[in-house]
Each structure stands twice: as C-alpha cells, then as structure tokens.
Amino acid sequence: KQWYQRRVAITAGSVRKPDGSLTQTPEETLNVMTDTHFSIHRQPSAPLVDCTTGESVTVDPKWSPDDIFSQRRVERALLEFDGLTAAGPDGIRPIMLQKGLTQIRQEFATIARASFISGHVPKCWTNSTGIYLPKPGKTDYRNPRSFRTITLATVPLKWMERVVLWHMEVDLGIYKKLNKRQYGFMRGA
C-alpha cells in the first residue's frame, strides 16, 4: 500500500470561462473563480421561504434580540473559540477578544443586536481573506470547480454567527426542520 500521496503544485493560471474559452489575465481568472464560488442569486428583499415546501416563513416574535444575544450566550460563544485560530484580514485573533471580554462584551452585544434587528452587518466585519485550494484527484485544473475555497472572516463576525447559530439550533430546533441532504455548516459534516 502507498502510505503517502504525491503532491502536485498547482499555480493559478488560466481557467475555463462559462463560454468555454480560457481566461487570459490573472484578473480575469480571479473574476471567474469569484463568480463561480461566490455568486449570489438571491434578491435581498425576498421574503423568507421554506426551501422544501415553498411556503412563507414567519419569524416567531417571542425571541427578542435580548434573548438571542444574552450575556451568557455572548460570553460562551467567544470563549469556545480556540484563542489561537487564524486571524481574519483585521489581524485580530480570538484570544485578543477573550482577554478583554469583560470590557467589550456589552458593546459587542449591543452592536450584534442592532445588526440582527436591522439586517445590516458592520462593513468592517464583512472583510475576509480567501484562497483557492485545488481539490485532490481532479484531472482538469482549468475548471474553476476543481478548487475549493477557504475564507478567513473577522472574529466579531464569526462570534455573531455562532450566537445566531445557537439560537437556530437551541431555540428554533432548526436541525429538526432541515433537509436530510443538508451538509454545509453542520456539526460533524
């Protein structure tokens, strides 16, 4: 048996555009990769719809932002991060916020609640660093789908996402309502 797999260095070059032609410049390659992996086809003002039934979804008014972003939940969410996890583009690692938790917890909760209510995420939280990694075993690395992405987001955004995820899991019982073929953003997937 082979106990190792030979690694092949793959450099960014031309990739196939949707029309079948190859990209000519690094900028064009980046645009095709970005469109392939990050295109959004949803209108921001679209109503919430259950993707399995097509029925409208209403938000339960009994869950206030104060409940969702309770002091206990905000603290636990930050403390569960590995303090030395890679930083996003702002250079802030979780340990930096963990050490100052008592000074920033209330301010963070206030910003997160306002963001949740307004549906607007602070612009400085939306910056991220992304890289494309070749998927092993692919035969055509000119196909943009032969790559996967790794994105390093800011810690405050990941912190807020974790609190909202806990709300979805615990308060709303979302796992009971998901399609059995849902794998992305799932524990153990």
Coordinates of N, CA and C in Angstrom, one line a residue:
K1 N 0.8 -1.2 0.0 CA 0.0 0.0 0.0 C 0.9 1.2 0.0
Q2 N 0.3 2.3 -0.6 CA 1.0 3.6 -0.6 C 0.6 4.3 0.7
W3 N 1.5 4.8 1.5 CA 1.2 5.5 2.7 C 1.2 7.0 2.5
Y4 N 1.5 7.4 1.4 CA 1.6 8.9 1.1 C 1.0 9.2 -0.2
Q5 N 0.6 10.3 -0.4 CA 0.1 10.7 -1.7 C 1.0 11.8 -2.3
R6 N 1.4 11.7 -3.5 CA 2.3 12.7 -4.1 C 1.5 14.0 -4.3
R7 N 2.1 15.0 -3.9 CA 1.5 16.4 -4.0 C 2.0 17.0 -5.3
V8 N 1.1 17.6 -6.0 CA 1.4 18.3 -7.2 C 1.2 19.8 -7.0
A9 N 2.1 20.6 -7.3 CA 2.0 22.1 -7.1 C 1.1 22.6 -8.3
I10 N 0.1 23.3 -7.9 CA -0.7 23.9 -8.9 C -0.7 25.4 -8.7
T11 N -0.4 26.1 -9.8 CA -0.4 27.5 -9.7 C -1.6 28.1 -10.4
A12 N -2.0 29.3 -10.0 CA -3.1 29.9 -10.6 C -2.7 30.3 -12.1
G13 N -3.5 29.9 -13.0 CA -3.3 30.2 -14.4 C -4.6 30.4 -15.0
S14 N -4.7 30.0 -16.2 CA -6.0 30.1 -17.0 C -7.0 29.1 -16.5
V15 N -8.2 29.5 -16.4 CA -9.3 28.6 -16.1 C -10.4 28.8 -17.2
R16 N -11.3 27.8 -17.3 CA -12.3 27.9 -18.3 C -13.4 28.8 -17.9
K17 N -13.8 29.7 -18.8 CA -14.9 30.6 -18.5 C -16.2 29.9 -18.9
P18 N -17.4 30.4 -18.5 CA -18.6 29.8 -18.8 C -18.8 29.5 -20.3
D19 N -18.3 30.4 -21.1 CA -18.4 30.2 -22.6 C -17.5 29.1 -23.2
G20 N -16.6 28.6 -22.3 CA -15.7 27.5 -22.8 C -14.3 28.0 -23.1
S21 N -14.1 29.3 -23.3 CA -12.8 29.9 -23.6 C -12.0 30.0 -22.3
L22 N -10.7 30.2 -22.4 CA -9.8 30.3 -21.3 C -9.5 31.8 -20.9
T23 N -9.3 32.0 -19.6 CA -9.0 33.3 -19.2 C -7.6 33.7 -19.7
Q24 N -7.4 35.0 -19.9 CA -6.1 35.5 -20.4 C -5.2 36.2 -19.4
T25 N -5.8 36.7 -18.4 CA -5.1 37.5 -17.4 C -5.4 37.0 -16.0
P26 N -4.5 37.3 -15.0 CA -4.7 36.9 -13.6 C -6.0 37.6 -13.1
E27 N -6.3 38.8 -13.5 CA -7.5 39.5 -13.0 C -8.8 38.7 -13.6
E28 N -8.7 38.3 -14.8 CA -9.8 37.6 -15.4 C -10.0 36.3 -14.7
T29 N -8.9 35.6 -14.4 CA -9.0 34.3 -13.7 C -9.7 34.5 -12.3
L30 N -9.2 35.5 -11.6 CA -9.8 35.8 -10.3 C -11.3 36.1 -10.4
N31 N -11.7 36.9 -11.4 CA -13.1 37.2 -11.6 C -13.9 35.9 -11.9
V32 N -13.4 35.0 -12.7 CA -14.2 33.7 -13.0 C -14.2 32.9 -11.7
M33 N -13.1 32.8 -11.0 CA -13.1 32.0 -9.7 C -14.1 32.6 -8.7
T34 N -14.1 33.9 -8.6 CA -15.0 34.5 -7.6 C -16.5 34.4 -8.0
D35 N -16.8 34.6 -9.3 CA -18.1 34.4 -9.8 C -18.6 32.9 -9.6
T36 N -17.7 32.0 -9.8 CA -18.0 30.6 -9.7 C -18.3 30.2 -8.3
H37 N -17.5 30.7 -7.3 CA -17.6 30.2 -6.0 C -18.4 31.1 -5.0
F38 N -18.6 32.4 -5.4 CA -19.3 33.3 -4.5 C -20.5 34.1 -5.1
S39 N -21.0 33.6 -6.3 CA -22.1 34.4 -6.9 C -23.3 34.2 -6.0
I40 N -24.1 35.3 -5.9 CA -25.3 35.3 -5.1 C -26.5 35.6 -6.1
H41 N -27.4 34.7 -6.1 CA -28.6 34.9 -7.0 C -29.9 35.1 -6.2
R42 N -29.8 35.7 -5.1 CA -31.0 35.9 -4.2 C -31.2 37.4 -4.1
Q43 N -32.4 37.9 -4.2 CA -32.7 39.3 -4.1 C -32.7 39.6 -2.6
P44 N -32.1 40.6 -2.1 CA -32.1 40.9 -0.7 C -33.4 41.2 -0.1
S45 N -34.4 41.7 -0.8 CA -35.7 42.0 -0.3 C -36.7 40.8 -0.4
A46 N -36.2 39.6 -0.8 CA -37.1 38.5 -1.0 C -37.6 38.0 0.4
P47 N -38.9 37.6 0.4 CA -39.4 37.1 1.7 C -38.8 35.8 2.1
L48 N -38.8 35.5 3.4 CA -38.3 34.2 3.8 C -39.2 33.1 3.4
V49 N -38.6 32.1 2.7 CA -39.4 31.0 2.2 C -38.7 29.7 2.6
D50 N -39.5 28.7 3.0 CA -39.0 27.3 3.3 C -38.6 26.7 2.0
C51 N -37.4 26.3 1.9 CA -36.9 25.8 0.6 C -37.4 24.4 0.3
T52 N -38.0 23.7 1.2 CA -38.5 22.4 0.9 C -40.0 22.4 0.5
T53 N -40.8 23.4 1.1 CA -42.2 23.4 0.8 C -42.6 24.6 -0.1
G54 N -41.7 25.6 -0.1 CA -42.1 26.9 -0.8 C -43.0 27.8 -0.1
E55 N -43.3 27.4 1.1 CA -44.3 28.3 1.9 C -43.5 29.4 2.6
S56 N -44.2 30.5 2.8 CA -43.6 31.6 3.5 C -43.3 31.2 5.0
V57 N -42.3 31.8 5.5 CA -41.9 31.6 6.9 C -42.0 32.8 7.7
T58 N -42.6 32.7 8.8 CA -42.7 33.9 9.7 C -41.8 33.7 10.9
V59 N -41.2 34.8 11.3 CA -40.3 34.8 12.5 C -41.1 34.9 13.7
D60 N -40.8 34.0 14.7 CA -41.5 33.9 16.0 C -41.2 35.2 16.8
P61 N -42.1 36.0 17.1 CA -41.8 37.2 17.8 C -41.5 37.0 19.3
K62 N -41.6 35.8 19.8 CA -41.3 35.6 21.2 C -39.8 35.6 21.5
W63 N -38.9 35.5 20.4 CA -37.5 35.6 20.6 C -37.0 37.0 20.3
S64 N -36.7 37.7 21.4 CA -36.2 39.1 21.2 C -34.7 39.0 21.0
P65 N -34.1 40.0 20.4 CA -32.7 40.1 20.3 C -32.0 40.1 21.6
D66 N -32.6 40.6 22.7 CA -32.0 40.5 24.0 C -31.9 39.0 24.5
D67 N -32.9 38.2 24.1 CA -32.8 36.8 24.5 C -31.7 36.1 23.6
I68 N -31.7 36.4 22.4 CA -30.7 35.7 21.5 C -29.3 36.1 21.8
F69 N -29.1 37.4 22.1 CA -27.7 37.9 22.5 C -27.6 38.1 24.0
S70 N -28.0 37.2 24.7 CA -27.9 37.3 26.2 C -26.4 37.3 26.6
Q71 N -26.2 37.9 27.8 CA -24.8 38.0 28.2 C -24.1 36.6 28.3
R72 N -24.8 35.6 28.8 CA -24.3 34.3 28.9 C -23.9 33.7 27.6
R73 N -24.8 33.8 26.6 CA -24.6 33.3 25.3 C -23.4 34.0 24.6
V74 N -23.4 35.3 24.7 CA -22.3 36.1 24.1 C -20.9 35.7 24.7
E75 N -20.8 35.5 26.0 CA -19.6 35.1 26.6 C -19.2 33.7 26.2
R76 N -20.1 32.7 26.3 CA -19.8 31.3 25.9 C -19.4 31.2 24.5
A77 N -20.0 32.0 23.6 CA -19.7 31.9 22.2 C -18.3 32.3 21.9
L78 N -17.8 33.4 22.5 CA -16.4 33.8 22.3 C -15.4 32.8 23.0
L79 N -15.8 32.4 24.2 CA -14.8 31.5 24.9 C -14.7 30.1 24.3
E80 N -15.6 29.7 23.4 CA -15.5 28.4 22.7 C -14.5 28.5 21.6
F81 N -14.1 29.6 21.1 CA -13.1 29.7 20.0 C -11.8 29.3 20.6
D82 N -11.0 28.6 19.7 CA -9.6 28.3 20.0 C -8.9 29.7 19.9
G83 N -8.3 30.2 21.0 CA -7.8 31.5 21.0 C -6.8 31.8 20.0
L84 N -6.1 30.8 19.5 CA -5.0 31.0 18.5 C -5.4 30.7 17.1
T85 N -6.7 30.6 16.8 CA -7.3 30.4 15.5 C -6.8 31.5 14.6
A86 N -6.6 31.2 13.3 CA -6.1 32.2 12.4 C -7.0 33.5 12.4
A87 N -6.3 34.6 12.3 CA -7.0 35.9 12.3 C -7.5 36.2 10.9
G88 N -8.5 37.0 10.8 CA -9.0 37.4 9.5 C -8.2 38.6 9.0
P89 N -8.7 39.4 8.1 CA -7.9 40.4 7.5 C -7.6 41.6 8.5
D90 N -8.3 41.6 9.6 CA -8.1 42.7 10.6 C -6.9 42.3 11.5
G91 N -6.4 41.1 11.4 CA -5.3 40.7 12.3 C -5.7 40.3 13.7
I92 N -7.0 40.3 14.0 CA -7.4 40.1 15.4 C -7.7 38.6 15.6
R93 N -7.0 38.0 16.6 CA -7.2 36.6 16.9 C -8.2 36.5 18.0
P94 N -9.0 35.4 18.2 CA -9.9 35.3 19.3 C -9.4 35.6 20.6
I95 N -8.1 35.2 20.9 CA -7.5 35.4 22.2 C -7.5 36.8 22.6
M96 N -7.3 37.7 21.7 CA -7.3 39.1 22.0 C -8.6 39.6 22.5
L97 N -9.7 39.1 21.9 CA -11.1 39.5 22.4 C -11.4 38.8 23.7
Q98 N -10.9 37.5 23.8 CA -11.2 36.7 25.0 C -10.6 37.4 26.2
K99 N -9.4 37.9 26.1 CA -8.7 38.6 27.2 C -9.4 39.9 27.6
G100 N -10.1 40.5 26.7 CA -10.8 41.8 27.0 C -12.3 41.6 27.1
L101 N -12.7 40.4 27.3 CA -14.2 40.1 27.3 C -15.0 41.0 28.2
T102 N -14.5 41.1 29.4 CA -15.3 41.9 30.4 C -15.4 43.4 30.0
Q103 N -14.5 43.9 29.2 CA -14.6 45.3 28.8 C -15.4 45.4 27.5
I104 N -15.5 44.4 26.7 CA -16.2 44.5 25.4 C -17.5 43.8 25.2
R105 N -17.8 42.9 26.2 CA -19.0 42.0 26.0 C -20.3 42.9 25.7
Q106 N -20.5 43.9 26.5 CA -21.7 44.7 26.4 C -21.8 45.4 25.1
E107 N -20.6 46.0 24.7 CA -20.6 46.7 23.4 C -20.8 45.8 22.2
F108 N -20.2 44.6 22.3 CA -20.4 43.6 21.2 C -21.8 43.2 21.1
A109 N -22.4 42.9 22.3 CA -23.8 42.5 22.3 C -24.7 43.6 21.7
T110 N -24.5 44.9 22.0 CA -25.2 46.0 21.5 C -25.1 46.1 20.0
I111 N -23.9 46.0 19.5 CA -23.7 46.0 18.0 C -24.3 44.8 17.3
A112 N -24.2 43.6 17.9 CA -24.8 42.4 17.3 C -26.3 42.5 17.3
R113 N -26.9 43.0 18.4 CA -28.4 43.1 18.4 C -28.8 44.1 17.3
A114 N -28.2 45.2 17.2 CA -28.5 46.2 16.2 C -28.4 45.6 14.8
S115 N -27.3 44.9 14.6 CA -27.1 44.2 13.3 C -28.2 43.2 13.0
F116 N -28.5 42.4 14.0 CA -29.6 41.4 13.8 C -30.9 42.1 13.5
I117 N -31.3 43.1 14.2 CA -32.5 43.8 14.0 C -32.6 44.4 12.6
S118 N -31.5 45.1 12.3 CA -31.5 45.9 11.0 C -31.2 45.0 9.8
G119 N -30.6 43.8 10.0 CA -30.2 43.0 8.9 C -29.0 43.5 8.2
H120 N -28.3 44.4 8.9 CA -27.1 45.0 8.3 C -25.9 44.6 9.2
V121 N -24.8 44.1 8.5 CA -23.6 43.7 9.2 C -22.6 44.9 9.1
P122 N -21.9 45.3 10.2 CA -20.9 46.3 10.1 C -19.9 46.0 8.9
K123 N -19.7 47.0 8.1 CA -18.8 46.8 6.9 C -17.4 46.3 7.3
C124 N -16.9 46.7 8.4 CA -15.5 46.2 8.8 C -15.6 44.7 9.2
W125 N -16.7 44.2 9.5 CA -16.9 42.8 9.8 C -17.0 41.9 8.5
T126 N -17.3 42.6 7.4 CA -17.6 41.8 6.2 C -16.3 41.5 5.4
N127 N -15.2 42.2 5.7 CA -14.0 41.9 5.0 C -13.5 40.5 5.4
S128 N -12.9 39.8 4.4 CA -12.4 38.5 4.6 C -11.2 38.2 3.7
T129 N -10.4 37.3 4.0 CA -9.3 36.8 3.2 C -9.7 35.4 2.7
G130 N -9.5 35.3 1.4 CA -9.9 34.0 0.8 C -8.8 33.4 -0.1
I131 N -8.7 32.1 -0.1 CA -7.7 31.5 -1.0 C -8.4 30.3 -1.7
Y132 N -8.0 29.9 -2.8 CA -8.5 28.8 -3.5 C -7.5 27.6 -3.4
L133 N -8.0 26.5 -3.0 CA -7.1 25.3 -2.9 C -7.6 24.3 -3.9
P134 N -6.7 23.6 -4.6 CA -7.1 22.6 -5.6 C -7.6 21.4 -4.9
K135 N -8.7 20.9 -5.4 CA -9.3 19.6 -4.8 C -8.5 18.5 -5.3
P136 N -8.1 17.6 -4.4 CA -7.3 16.4 -4.8 C -8.0 15.5 -5.7
G137 N -7.2 14.9 -6.7 CA -7.8 13.9 -7.6 C -8.5 14.5 -8.8
K138 N -8.5 15.8 -9.0 CA -9.2 16.3 -10.1 C -8.2 16.2 -11.3
T139 N -8.8 16.0 -12.5 CA -8.0 15.9 -13.7 C -7.8 17.1 -14.5
D140 N -8.8 18.1 -14.3 CA -8.7 19.3 -15.1 C -8.7 20.5 -14.2
Y141 N -7.6 21.1 -13.9 CA -7.5 22.2 -13.1 C -7.7 23.5 -13.8
R142 N -8.2 23.5 -15.0 CA -8.7 24.6 -15.7 C -10.1 24.9 -15.4
N143 N -10.8 23.9 -14.8 CA -12.2 24.0 -14.4 C -12.2 24.7 -13.1
P144 N -12.9 25.8 -12.9 CA -12.9 26.5 -11.7 C -13.5 25.7 -10.5
R145 N -14.4 24.7 -10.9 CA -15.0 23.8 -9.8 C -14.0 22.8 -9.3
S146 N -12.8 22.8 -9.8 CA -11.7 21.9 -9.4 C -11.0 22.5 -8.1
F147 N -11.5 23.6 -7.6 CA -10.9 24.2 -6.5 C -12.0 24.4 -5.4
R148 N -11.6 24.5 -4.1 CA -12.5 24.8 -3.0 C -11.9 26.1 -2.4
T149 N -12.7 26.7 -1.7 CA -12.3 28.0 -1.0 C -12.1 27.9 0.5
I150 N -11.2 28.6 1.0 CA -11.0 28.8 2.4 C -11.2 30.3 2.6
T151 N -12.0 30.7 3.5 CA -12.2 32.1 3.8 C -12.0 32.3 5.3
L152 N -11.1 33.3 5.6 CA -10.9 33.7 6.9 C -11.7 35.0 7.2
A153 N -12.7 34.9 8.0 CA -13.5 36.1 8.3 C -13.1 36.7 9.6
T154 N -13.6 37.9 9.9 CA -13.2 38.6 11.1 C -13.8 37.8 12.3
V155 N -13.1 37.9 13.4 CA -13.6 37.2 14.7 C -15.0 37.8 15.1
P156 N -15.2 39.1 15.1 CA -16.5 39.5 15.5 C -17.7 39.0 14.7
L157 N -17.4 38.8 13.3 CA -18.5 38.2 12.5 C -18.7 36.8 12.9
K158 N -17.6 36.0 13.0 CA -17.7 34.6 13.4 C -18.4 34.5 14.8
W159 N -18.1 35.4 15.7 CA -18.7 35.4 17.0 C -20.2 35.6 16.9
M160 N -20.6 36.6 16.1 CA -22.0 36.8 16.0 C -22.7 35.6 15.3
E161 N -22.1 35.1 14.3 CA -22.6 33.9 13.6 C -22.9 32.7 14.5
R162 N -21.9 32.5 15.4 CA -22.0 31.5 16.4 C -23.3 31.7 17.3
V163 N -23.5 32.9 17.8 CA -24.6 33.2 18.6 C -25.9 32.9 17.9
V164 N -26.0 33.4 16.6 CA -27.2 33.2 15.8 C -27.4 31.7 15.5
L165 N -26.3 31.0 15.3 CA -26.4 29.5 15.0 C -27.0 28.8 16.3
W166 N -26.5 29.2 17.4 CA -27.0 28.6 18.7 C -28.5 28.9 18.8
H167 N -28.9 30.1 18.5 CA -30.3 30.4 18.5 C -31.1 29.5 17.6
M168 N -30.6 29.3 16.4 CA -31.3 28.5 15.4 C -31.3 27.0 15.9
E169 N -30.2 26.5 16.5 CA -30.2 25.1 16.9 C -31.0 24.9 18.2
V170 N -30.8 25.7 19.2 CA -31.5 25.5 20.5 C -32.9 26.1 20.6
D171 N -33.0 27.3 20.3 CA -34.4 27.9 20.4 C -35.3 27.5 19.3
L172 N -34.9 27.5 18.1 CA -35.8 27.2 17.0 C -35.8 25.7 16.6
G173 N -34.9 24.9 17.1 CA -34.8 23.5 16.7 C -34.6 23.3 15.2
I174 N -33.7 24.1 14.6 CA -33.6 24.1 13.2 C -33.2 22.7 12.6
Y175 N -32.4 21.9 13.3 CA -32.0 20.6 12.8 C -33.1 19.7 12.5
K176 N -34.2 19.8 13.3 CA -35.4 19.0 13.0 C -36.1 19.4 11.7
K177 N -35.8 20.6 11.2 CA -36.5 21.1 10.1 C -35.7 21.1 8.8
L178 N -34.4 20.8 8.9 CA -33.6 20.8 7.7 C -33.7 19.6 6.8
N179 N -33.5 19.7 5.6 CA -33.5 18.6 4.6 C -32.4 17.6 5.0
K180 N -32.6 16.4 4.9 CA -31.7 15.3 5.3 C -30.4 15.4 4.5
R181 N -30.4 16.1 3.3 CA -29.2 16.2 2.5 C -28.5 17.4 2.7
Q182 N -28.8 18.2 3.7 CA -28.1 19.4 4.1 C -26.8 19.0 4.8
Y183 N -25.7 19.4 4.2 CA -24.4 19.0 4.9 C -23.6 20.3 5.2
G184 N -23.7 21.3 4.5 CA -22.9 22.5 4.7 C -23.3 23.2 6.0
F185 N -22.3 23.7 6.8 CA -22.5 24.4 8.0 C -23.2 23.5 9.1
M186 N -22.9 22.2 9.0 CA -23.4 21.3 10.0 C -22.3 20.7 10.9
R187 N -22.6 20.4 12.1 CA -21.7 19.8 13.0 C -21.3 18.4 12.5
G188 N -20.0 18.1 12.5 CA -19.6 16.8 12.0 C -19.6 16.5 10.6
A189 N -19.9 17.6 9.8 CA -20.0 17.4 8.3 C -18.7 17.8 7.7

